[in-house]
Amino acid sequence: RDDPIYENHVYVVVTDVVVAKRVQLIKDNKEIVALRLISDNDALYRPYDIERDEVRKLLKVKCRLTKHGIG
């Protein structure tokens, strides 16, 4: 769609699998050709690139729920 994709924000990326990753844009002449998906847990998961055509859905994450701090 026409919604902008914000660099280094977290998105749920749906391809053949569903992942939540920080996204960086890979451009060629100002056109988005691919996305670099970066895990916040970089000790276990290395960044990787996917072609724009592989993306079925891209959903911006607005908040994260954790058990941390719940008493």
Coordinates of C-alpha atoms in Angstrom, one line a residue:
R1 CA 0.0 0.0 0.0
D2 CA 0.9 3.6 0.2
D3 CA 1.8 3.5 3.9
P4 CA 5.5 4.4 4.4
I5 CA 8.0 1.9 5.8
Y6 CA 10.1 3.4 8.5
E7 CA 13.7 2.4 8.7
N8 CA 14.8 0.4 11.8
H9 CA 11.2 0.0 13.0
V10 CA 9.9 -3.4 13.9
Y11 CA 7.4 -5.1 11.6
V12 CA 5.8 -8.5 11.3
V13 CA 6.9 -9.7 7.9
V14 CA 4.8 -12.4 6.3
T15 CA 6.5 -14.5 3.5
D16 CA 6.4 -18.3 3.5
V17 CA 7.0 -17.8 7.2
V18 CA 6.0 -15.1 9.8
V19 CA 8.7 -13.2 11.6
A20 CA 9.0 -10.0 13.7
K21 CA 12.1 -8.2 12.7
R22 CA 13.6 -4.7 12.5
V23 CA 13.5 -3.6 8.8
Q24 CA 16.0 -1.7 6.7
L25 CA 15.2 -0.8 3.1
I26 CA 17.5 -1.7 0.2
K27 CA 16.9 0.6 -2.7
D28 CA 18.0 0.9 -6.3
N29 CA 17.4 4.4 -7.8
K30 CA 15.0 5.3 -4.9
E31 CA 12.9 2.2 -5.5
I32 CA 12.6 -0.4 -2.8
V33 CA 14.0 -3.7 -4.2
A34 CA 14.5 -5.7 -1.0
L35 CA 14.3 -5.6 2.8
R36 CA 17.1 -6.4 5.3
L37 CA 15.5 -8.1 8.3
I38 CA 17.4 -7.7 11.5
S39 CA 16.8 -9.5 14.8
D40 CA 17.1 -7.6 18.1
N41 CA 18.6 -10.9 19.3
D42 CA 21.7 -10.6 17.0
A43 CA 23.7 -13.1 19.1
L44 CA 21.5 -15.9 17.7
Y45 CA 20.0 -14.6 14.5
R46 CA 22.0 -13.0 11.7
P47 CA 20.4 -10.3 9.4
Y48 CA 19.2 -11.5 6.1
D49 CA 17.7 -9.9 2.9
I50 CA 14.5 -10.8 1.2
E51 CA 13.3 -9.6 -2.2
R52 CA 10.3 -7.2 -2.2
D53 CA 8.2 -9.7 -4.2
E54 CA 8.6 -12.3 -1.4
V55 CA 6.6 -10.1 1.0
R56 CA 3.0 -11.0 1.3
K57 CA 2.1 -8.7 4.2
L58 CA 4.0 -6.2 6.3
L59 CA 2.5 -5.1 9.6
K60 CA 4.0 -2.4 11.8
V61 CA 4.5 -3.4 15.5
K62 CA 3.2 -0.7 17.8
C63 CA 3.8 -2.3 21.1
R64 CA 5.4 -5.4 22.7
L65 CA 3.9 -7.4 25.6
T66 CA 6.3 -9.1 28.0
K67 CA 6.1 -10.8 31.4
H68 CA 8.9 -8.4 32.5
G69 CA 7.7 -6.1 35.2
I70 CA 4.3 -7.8 35.7
G71 CA 3.8 -8.5 39.4

